[in-house]
XYZ file of C-alpha atoms in Angstrom:
577
model
C 65.469 82.957 86.916
C 65.187 81.658 89.944
C 61.798 82.667 91.798
C 61.417 80.621 95.051
C 63.552 82.015 97.289
C 63.805 83.693 100.969
C 67.052 85.387 101.554
C 69.229 85.112 98.424
C 72.357 85.037 100.536
C 70.720 82.023 102.615
C 69.683 80.246 99.335
C 72.576 77.448 99.486
C 72.388 76.644 102.727
C 68.674 76.426 102.625
C 68.748 74.480 99.504
C 71.664 71.694 100.838
C 68.967 71.516 104.309
C 65.846 70.691 102.176
C 68.022 68.608 99.643
C 69.364 65.992 103.124
C 65.641 66.186 104.740
C 64.483 64.880 101.273
C 67.451 62.346 100.830
C 67.623 60.685 104.307
C 68.283 57.325 102.752
C 71.075 58.080 101.053
C 73.086 61.170 102.662
C 72.797 62.515 106.123
C 74.219 66.375 106.708
C 77.527 67.297 108.165
C 78.929 71.009 108.676
C 79.703 72.165 105.053
C 77.951 69.381 103.237
C 76.731 66.154 102.979
C 78.198 62.274 103.445
C 76.552 58.909 102.875
C 73.635 58.139 105.390
C 75.722 54.729 106.269
C 79.788 54.589 107.115
C 82.424 54.607 104.584
C 83.715 50.821 105.423
C 86.779 50.382 107.119
C 90.101 50.336 104.978
C 88.029 52.203 101.579
C 89.085 55.278 100.153
C 86.713 58.019 100.801
C 85.905 60.020 97.415
C 85.148 63.482 98.357
C 83.659 65.611 95.602
C 82.776 69.365 95.983
C 81.650 72.726 94.210
C 79.088 75.500 94.637
C 75.804 75.319 94.345
C 73.866 75.711 91.319
C 75.029 72.202 89.897
C 72.313 70.277 91.059
C 72.736 67.139 90.999
C 76.442 68.280 91.343
C 77.583 67.687 93.793
C 75.386 66.641 96.866
C 73.036 64.609 94.701
C 76.239 61.972 93.642
C 76.769 60.697 97.250
C 75.761 57.727 97.944
C 76.940 54.066 97.133
C 79.479 54.100 94.143
C 80.219 57.194 93.918
C 81.232 59.896 96.653
C 81.569 59.420 100.459
C 80.675 62.912 100.589
C 79.943 66.481 98.900
C 81.294 69.557 100.338
C 78.893 72.502 98.717
C 79.869 75.883 99.122
C 77.772 79.379 98.188
C 75.929 79.622 94.817
C 79.060 79.100 92.137
C 81.387 80.000 95.128
C 83.998 77.235 96.068
C 83.111 75.614 99.647
C 85.954 77.120 102.047
C 88.900 74.819 103.335
C 87.274 74.517 107.064
C 83.945 73.433 104.627
C 85.960 70.464 103.022
C 88.203 69.222 105.897
C 84.708 68.776 107.967
C 82.712 67.058 105.306
C 85.966 64.982 104.302
C 86.829 63.828 108.273
C 83.216 63.050 108.274
C 83.651 60.727 104.911
C 87.012 58.758 106.000
C 87.396 55.715 106.751
C 90.737 55.148 107.720
C 92.353 55.066 103.947
C 92.649 58.556 103.108
C 90.805 60.630 101.333
C 90.710 61.584 97.740
C 89.131 65.330 97.221
C 87.967 65.939 93.663
C 86.091 69.016 91.765
C 85.902 70.848 88.471
C 89.288 72.955 88.007
C 88.288 76.935 89.011
C 91.019 78.979 90.768
C 88.523 79.017 94.359
C 88.319 74.926 94.420
C 91.952 74.481 93.707
C 92.746 77.179 96.438
C 90.232 75.575 99.031
C 90.855 72.543 98.430
C 94.174 72.203 97.973
C 94.629 74.435 101.377
C 92.288 71.219 102.720
C 94.349 68.346 101.813
C 97.214 69.889 103.531
C 95.321 70.456 106.839
C 94.119 67.291 106.325
C 97.424 65.491 105.609
C 98.739 67.121 109.067
C 95.771 65.764 111.294
C 97.160 62.187 109.838
C 94.461 61.999 107.275
C 95.891 61.397 104.232
C 94.552 63.455 101.539
C 95.179 63.972 97.761
C 93.172 66.368 95.381
C 92.188 65.960 91.573
C 90.782 68.434 89.248
C 88.737 67.429 86.499
C 89.794 69.116 82.924
C 87.268 68.313 80.449
C 86.181 71.361 78.577
C 87.763 71.509 75.475
C 86.517 75.014 74.602
C 88.692 76.803 77.439
C 91.986 75.945 76.187
C 93.871 74.198 73.802
C 95.107 70.681 73.819
C 98.658 72.049 74.527
C 97.188 73.598 77.718
C 94.473 70.955 78.824
C 95.539 71.673 82.401
C 93.905 74.798 82.109
C 90.681 73.413 81.248
C 87.417 73.644 83.190
C 85.519 70.824 84.852
C 81.926 70.362 83.310
C 80.018 67.565 82.634
C 82.738 65.609 82.262
C 82.711 65.654 86.782
C 80.521 62.940 86.491
C 82.528 59.834 84.714
C 85.864 60.946 86.288
C 84.449 61.369 89.693
C 82.495 57.547 89.445
C 85.750 56.022 87.910
C 87.763 56.823 90.875
C 84.697 55.963 93.261
C 84.055 52.853 91.646
C 87.591 52.261 92.323
C 87.816 52.886 95.685
C 84.527 50.219 96.333
C 86.731 47.553 94.607
C 89.149 48.203 97.371
C 92.056 50.462 95.426
C 94.351 52.267 97.279
C 94.721 55.853 97.677
C 97.170 56.285 95.136
C 95.476 53.905 92.644
C 92.592 55.668 92.980
C 94.184 59.158 92.476
C 95.922 57.143 89.228
C 92.060 56.036 88.273
C 90.920 59.842 88.185
C 94.214 60.832 86.088
C 93.378 57.645 83.819
C 89.677 58.753 83.121
C 90.338 62.615 83.202
C 92.694 62.031 80.543
C 90.037 60.259 78.021
C 87.359 62.882 79.102
C 86.400 65.457 76.896
C 82.867 68.040 76.880
C 81.824 70.617 74.575
C 78.500 72.560 75.190
C 76.286 75.471 73.767
C 73.704 77.806 75.255
C 70.723 79.895 74.195
C 70.381 81.889 77.410
C 72.536 82.444 80.840
C 71.323 82.004 84.293
C 70.047 84.525 86.675
C 71.028 83.684 90.246
C 68.728 84.056 93.153
C 67.931 87.712 94.048
C 69.467 88.692 90.812
C 66.848 90.571 87.986
C 68.980 89.813 85.473
C 70.603 86.929 83.740
C 74.469 86.883 83.835
C 75.309 86.587 80.292
C 72.296 86.949 77.546
C 72.534 85.906 73.754
C 71.238 87.653 71.070
C 67.571 86.702 69.366
C 68.176 83.770 67.199
C 72.022 83.041 68.438
C 73.356 80.742 70.345
C 77.017 80.865 72.930
C 79.440 78.298 71.909
C 81.999 77.010 74.672
C 80.334 77.827 77.868
C 81.438 77.728 81.098
C 79.205 76.283 83.621
C 79.042 79.479 86.184
C 77.048 81.493 83.951
C 80.236 82.617 82.292
C 79.325 84.145 78.333
C 80.744 81.337 75.549
C 83.793 81.665 74.001
C 81.739 82.694 70.647
C 78.563 82.888 69.521
C 77.101 81.386 65.932
C 73.792 81.259 64.547
C 70.577 79.325 66.303
C 70.833 75.777 65.091
C 68.275 73.087 64.337
C 68.496 70.020 66.948
C 70.082 68.163 64.039
C 72.629 70.777 63.561
C 73.356 71.123 67.561
C 74.263 67.626 67.278
C 76.466 67.696 64.547
C 78.715 70.296 66.157
C 78.900 68.793 69.564
C 80.237 65.290 68.043
C 82.405 66.898 65.299
C 83.828 69.331 68.059
C 84.611 66.351 70.333
C 85.893 63.637 67.391
C 88.503 66.318 66.604
C 90.264 66.092 69.717
C 90.873 62.670 70.504
C 93.052 61.601 73.595
C 96.648 60.655 73.039
C 96.425 56.729 73.391
C 93.117 56.676 70.771
C 94.116 56.038 67.590
C 90.694 56.748 65.761
C 87.115 56.827 66.576
C 86.464 53.678 64.376
C 86.660 50.639 66.715
C 86.398 52.991 70.183
C 84.114 52.574 72.710
C 83.132 55.543 74.473
C 80.809 56.478 77.225
C 78.184 59.345 76.080
C 76.683 61.916 78.075
C 74.221 64.591 77.105
C 73.992 66.906 79.569
C 70.876 69.883 79.803
C 72.439 72.798 82.308
C 68.585 73.904 83.419
C 66.388 74.980 81.613
C 66.369 72.611 78.249
C 63.551 70.121 78.419
C 64.156 66.454 78.552
C 61.797 65.536 75.072
C 64.497 68.196 73.483
C 67.591 66.415 74.707
C 66.555 63.008 73.145
C 65.106 65.090 69.976
C 69.512 65.934 70.097
C 70.916 62.517 71.057
C 68.778 60.603 68.105
C 71.287 62.369 66.080
C 74.418 62.232 68.492
C 74.021 58.534 68.681
C 73.389 57.987 64.936
C 76.592 60.399 63.901
C 78.796 58.600 66.643
C 78.013 55.318 65.432
C 78.361 56.305 61.859
C 82.135 57.172 63.166
C 82.174 53.584 64.203
C 82.318 54.360 67.869
C 80.461 51.714 70.317
C 78.333 53.814 72.478
C 78.363 52.107 76.450
C 76.088 53.076 78.843
C 74.842 56.593 77.485
C 73.082 59.521 79.826
C 70.861 61.736 78.640
C 69.338 64.154 81.481
C 70.420 66.910 83.948
C 73.703 65.783 85.235
C 75.654 68.844 86.141
C 73.538 71.922 85.545
C 73.678 75.829 86.059
C 70.688 77.060 87.560
C 68.286 78.314 84.467
C 70.694 78.353 82.386
C 69.356 77.290 78.570
C 71.920 74.913 77.051
C 73.799 71.718 76.433
C 76.775 69.795 76.484
C 78.000 66.712 75.381
C 80.841 64.431 77.174
C 82.710 61.656 75.879
C 84.704 59.275 77.748
C 86.817 57.150 75.436
C 86.629 53.622 77.269
C 89.129 50.702 77.679
C 88.733 47.515 79.616
C 89.462 49.276 82.678
C 87.389 52.161 82.847
C 84.148 50.707 80.997
C 84.194 48.256 84.430
C 84.127 51.653 86.431
C 81.780 53.054 84.099
C 79.222 50.014 84.089
C 79.918 49.565 87.718
C 76.523 49.621 90.307
C 75.799 53.515 92.077
C 72.929 54.078 94.139
C 72.694 58.000 94.651
C 69.851 60.680 95.410
C 70.216 61.685 91.654
C 72.178 58.970 90.096
C 71.613 55.159 90.137
C 72.594 52.324 88.261
C 72.332 48.327 88.559
C 71.988 46.563 91.916
C 73.821 47.305 95.152
C 73.011 43.835 96.929
C 75.451 44.246 100.054
C 73.575 45.923 102.973
C 75.152 49.357 104.118
C 76.421 49.173 107.639
C 74.917 52.015 109.531
C 76.986 55.340 110.348
C 78.778 55.762 113.655
C 78.448 58.334 115.734
C 81.235 60.688 115.248
C 82.757 62.296 118.347
C 82.806 65.467 118.233
C 86.198 67.232 117.614
C 87.937 69.728 119.818
C 86.689 72.721 118.328
C 88.250 75.695 119.062
C 86.842 77.432 121.814
C 85.417 81.016 120.659
C 84.607 82.209 124.120
C 88.414 82.545 124.911
C 90.916 84.580 123.398
C 94.620 84.646 123.909
C 96.079 87.156 126.505
C 97.214 90.728 124.681
C 98.170 93.697 126.082
C 96.800 97.023 126.658
C 97.972 98.224 123.650
C 97.271 95.623 121.284
C 93.783 96.082 122.212
C 93.407 99.305 121.389
C 94.976 98.445 118.037
C 92.591 96.141 117.520
C 89.647 99.054 117.994
C 91.165 100.419 115.212
C 91.056 97.191 112.985
C 87.889 96.730 113.744
C 86.478 99.935 112.934
C 88.359 99.089 109.744
C 86.527 96.050 108.713
C 83.260 97.979 109.348
C 84.409 100.251 106.929
C 85.050 97.507 104.520
C 82.309 95.788 104.891
C 80.772 98.963 104.422
C 82.328 99.986 101.282
C 82.192 96.348 99.831
C 78.047 96.853 100.495
C 77.869 100.213 98.741
C 79.891 98.689 95.693
C 78.344 95.293 95.686
C 76.287 95.626 92.147
C 79.055 97.354 90.643
C 81.977 94.936 91.493
C 79.297 91.935 89.860
C 78.748 94.052 87.078
C 82.167 93.997 86.491
C 82.305 90.406 86.942
C 80.297 89.680 84.300
C 82.358 90.829 82.070
C 84.626 87.936 81.364
C 83.612 85.905 84.562
C 80.583 84.979 86.565
C 79.779 87.883 88.137
C 79.649 86.823 91.392
C 82.524 88.924 92.945
C 80.328 91.172 94.484
C 78.516 88.848 96.180
C 81.062 86.745 97.355
C 83.068 90.095 98.960
C 79.480 90.597 100.499
C 79.480 87.523 102.477
C 83.161 87.530 103.412
C 83.539 91.007 104.149
C 80.391 90.627 106.792
C 81.571 87.597 108.200
C 84.941 89.195 108.654
C 83.298 92.099 110.395
C 80.867 90.041 112.661
C 83.914 87.798 113.807
C 85.736 91.020 114.817
C 83.409 92.338 116.767
C 82.691 88.990 118.642
C 86.768 88.779 119.140
C 86.798 92.719 120.654
C 84.076 91.597 122.703
C 86.302 89.266 124.528
C 89.115 91.522 124.518
C 90.862 90.103 122.139
C 94.490 91.451 120.638
C 94.692 93.012 117.098
C 96.637 89.766 115.880
C 93.695 87.575 117.037
C 91.020 89.760 115.919
C 92.262 89.742 112.074
C 93.096 86.073 112.372
C 89.145 85.018 113.266
C 88.237 87.792 110.884
C 90.334 86.113 108.216
C 88.982 82.539 108.813
C 85.441 83.707 108.828
C 86.155 85.754 105.586
C 87.356 82.580 104.153
C 85.206 80.072 105.430
C 81.757 81.970 104.292
C 83.200 83.455 101.165
C 84.421 80.836 99.774
C 85.675 80.784 96.122
C 89.199 82.723 95.468
C 88.726 85.957 96.804
C 87.789 83.807 100.234
C 90.914 82.274 100.123
C 93.049 85.185 99.702
C 91.382 87.609 101.635
C 91.928 84.883 104.461
C 95.395 84.724 103.539
C 95.604 89.015 103.956
C 94.071 89.363 107.142
C 95.807 86.208 108.696
C 99.179 87.234 107.193
C 98.351 90.917 109.044
C 97.508 89.428 111.847
C 100.363 87.274 112.299
C 102.552 90.208 112.230
C 100.510 92.398 114.659
C 100.351 90.059 117.201
C 98.842 90.718 120.197
C 101.570 92.124 122.842
C 103.249 95.288 121.183
C 100.850 98.568 119.833
C 101.730 98.168 115.929
C 104.254 100.783 114.565
C 104.343 101.765 110.708
C 106.929 99.294 110.191
C 105.202 95.986 111.651
C 101.697 96.924 109.390
C 103.578 97.413 106.342
C 105.737 93.978 107.395
C 102.294 92.485 107.673
C 100.830 93.380 104.480
C 104.211 92.759 102.377
C 103.674 89.054 104.072
C 99.598 88.693 102.484
C 101.640 90.076 99.121
C 103.689 86.925 99.590
C 100.736 84.914 100.336
C 98.611 85.872 97.572
C 100.890 85.507 95.497
C 102.444 81.663 96.863
C 98.502 80.483 97.058
C 97.278 81.890 94.023
C 100.215 81.686 91.476
C 99.562 84.601 89.897
C 101.891 87.520 88.977
C 101.490 91.274 88.232
C 100.577 91.331 84.763
C 97.563 88.800 84.718
C 94.867 91.000 85.458
C 94.191 90.012 89.315
C 93.730 91.323 92.549
C 97.797 90.906 92.485
C 97.954 93.732 90.122
C 97.365 96.187 92.836
C 97.767 94.366 96.105
C 102.134 94.576 95.290
C 102.345 98.103 93.755
C 99.906 99.285 97.370
C 102.548 96.641 99.536
C 105.897 97.588 97.792
C 104.644 101.464 97.943
C 103.795 101.592 101.273
C 106.959 99.592 102.425
C 108.710 102.474 100.794
C 106.934 105.506 102.350
C 107.233 103.516 105.568
C 111.270 103.227 105.171
C 111.636 106.865 104.150
C 109.846 108.094 107.394
C 106.973 108.491 106.710
C 103.896 107.942 109.535
C 101.364 105.247 108.972
C 98.346 107.283 107.453
C 100.850 109.622 105.167
C 102.329 105.805 103.809
C 99.287 104.660 103.368
C 97.427 107.649 101.460
C 100.558 107.392 99.009
C 100.163 103.372 98.767
C 96.245 103.689 97.921
C 96.842 105.618 95.573
C 98.955 103.703 93.886
C 96.446 100.815 94.255
C 93.840 103.218 92.636
C 96.270 103.693 89.263
C 96.821 100.001 88.928
C 93.588 99.115 89.561
C 92.375 101.323 86.835
C 95.437 99.978 84.088
C 94.305 96.619 84.546
C 90.989 97.409 82.265
C 94.178 97.154 79.430
C 95.361 93.804 80.481
C 94.396 90.642 78.891
C 93.316 88.043 82.080
C 96.083 85.181 82.439
C 94.412 83.445 84.903
C 91.189 82.734 86.626
C 87.765 82.230 85.201
C 87.988 85.617 83.156
C 90.752 83.888 80.967
C 89.023 81.923 78.711
C 87.140 85.444 77.879
C 89.905 87.056 77.817
C 89.444 89.872 74.482
C 85.725 90.458 76.063
C 87.720 92.031 79.339
C 89.611 94.766 77.466
C 88.702 97.833 78.293
C 87.291 96.528 81.686
C 89.272 96.574 85.044
C 89.959 93.392 87.629
C 87.018 93.323 89.619
C 89.399 91.799 92.078
C 91.869 94.526 91.518
C 89.050 97.116 91.532
C 87.660 95.856 95.141
C 91.513 96.217 96.428
C 91.567 99.570 95.810
C 87.895 100.860 97.241
C 89.063 98.880 100.285
C 92.456 99.996 100.780
C 90.992 104.029 100.225
C 88.292 102.845 102.922
C 90.910 101.629 105.497
C 92.930 104.507 105.019
C 89.588 106.910 105.882
C 89.728 104.884 109.489
C 93.685 105.399 109.529
C 93.074 109.389 109.148
C 90.417 109.351 111.763
C 91.920 107.525 114.486
C 95.531 109.352 114.014
């Protein structure tokens, strides 16, 4: 378990601060993460990687010449926000565009995608790429749904090495696609990880058993088997990966592969070497020539006791990129002779002036006070139920929903209070609250709740007293935005299963002439019923999807938290009627 921490909610920020202080030769801190200590050479594509904390040396430890130009680092097991990613990307940009790379998790896809859109609109060409190497998380026919685990490293390195050689943005993206298509990983675990401040692991494995097909966010394995010997573990890893070759690799015989035996946090290096001796023998017997193998901790999951094996099947181009020199805090290969240019002073961006707010009407400012009270009630409700939300999420996910909702709702409440003190109208108050929620929470829920509050703020505006129709319009916009952004539909076992009936019931009640408080009551009841009904669904989106059967009988955490929030807001509306 994680024993050394101060405030668990500050763990990720404090860890990043200490990392940057310890590695000034390689990196310098920027808002949202780190970038190389030296400047990105003019005209070179910047490869910016990222994801949640808890995976060191991914992601910050892989920043340096020959590898990433920057890393955006989120909270524990939570995606960095779009604003964090944008900040790191702008600091790393060398004039030739930015490739944003990450593992294939819903929160990362949402936030990196939003960052790319904003960067491009600001004149910084940006592309995104999600690594999908974990064969246990989806079948070959659904390879695009697979998670990114230790295969992050060879895919990141291939793209970064291509950028170092002068490839343009589209060429670097094509290299990433090619490396990913030839990379496969498979893992096993003997115990789950324990997050800072938690008193129990996110999952447990029965005595003398192991979890097979694990993720790197504390998700339980796809199945369980008897505890193996080191040789038996090696055989399982190798045979699983040799059973699925890339489409353009006809046979292991005569092939060449980069090999990574990765420790997930608490398996000792000597244990890894015992396993690798058999991995090496089995691959050699299968006719595979191993190229520059790596054995060690490269993509971890706090203190998880587990290992994973990654194979990247090499052609001439990928082998050259895999062998290319690199110099980062946690990964070094070969030698780099060219001296690094010092980083230029970064000119301050035109920052949003948080000390001023747009002009607003007295009616809107009165409504802003109610909106602030609602956000205070939301934060209080989340605090009360955070442990329950984490427990529900841990059944088939990574158990961080309660923590993420706490971070987001607390930040939103504070941003709303600051805006209210400056005399903001309801629209500005909700918009700023939404931006703060997305920025501090990260992850999928952060992006979606940011979208919800921004949609409400846009509909309410700053000039009129919002009536029931305007509020209902905002909720409908929020529903549409969440479905568009997250790609989920009713039946996927997500918050959408609650948001849609809530929005539709509210709209119908308002259309029937019900006042806002009564209409919201009806809608909140529909939300509560829909949240309970998600227990009977199998997840088709998000981290819970690979563990679908385990979630039967348990409601979706995001759906449950939304239902709790709608009822809390109803209480505020009643009090202010």
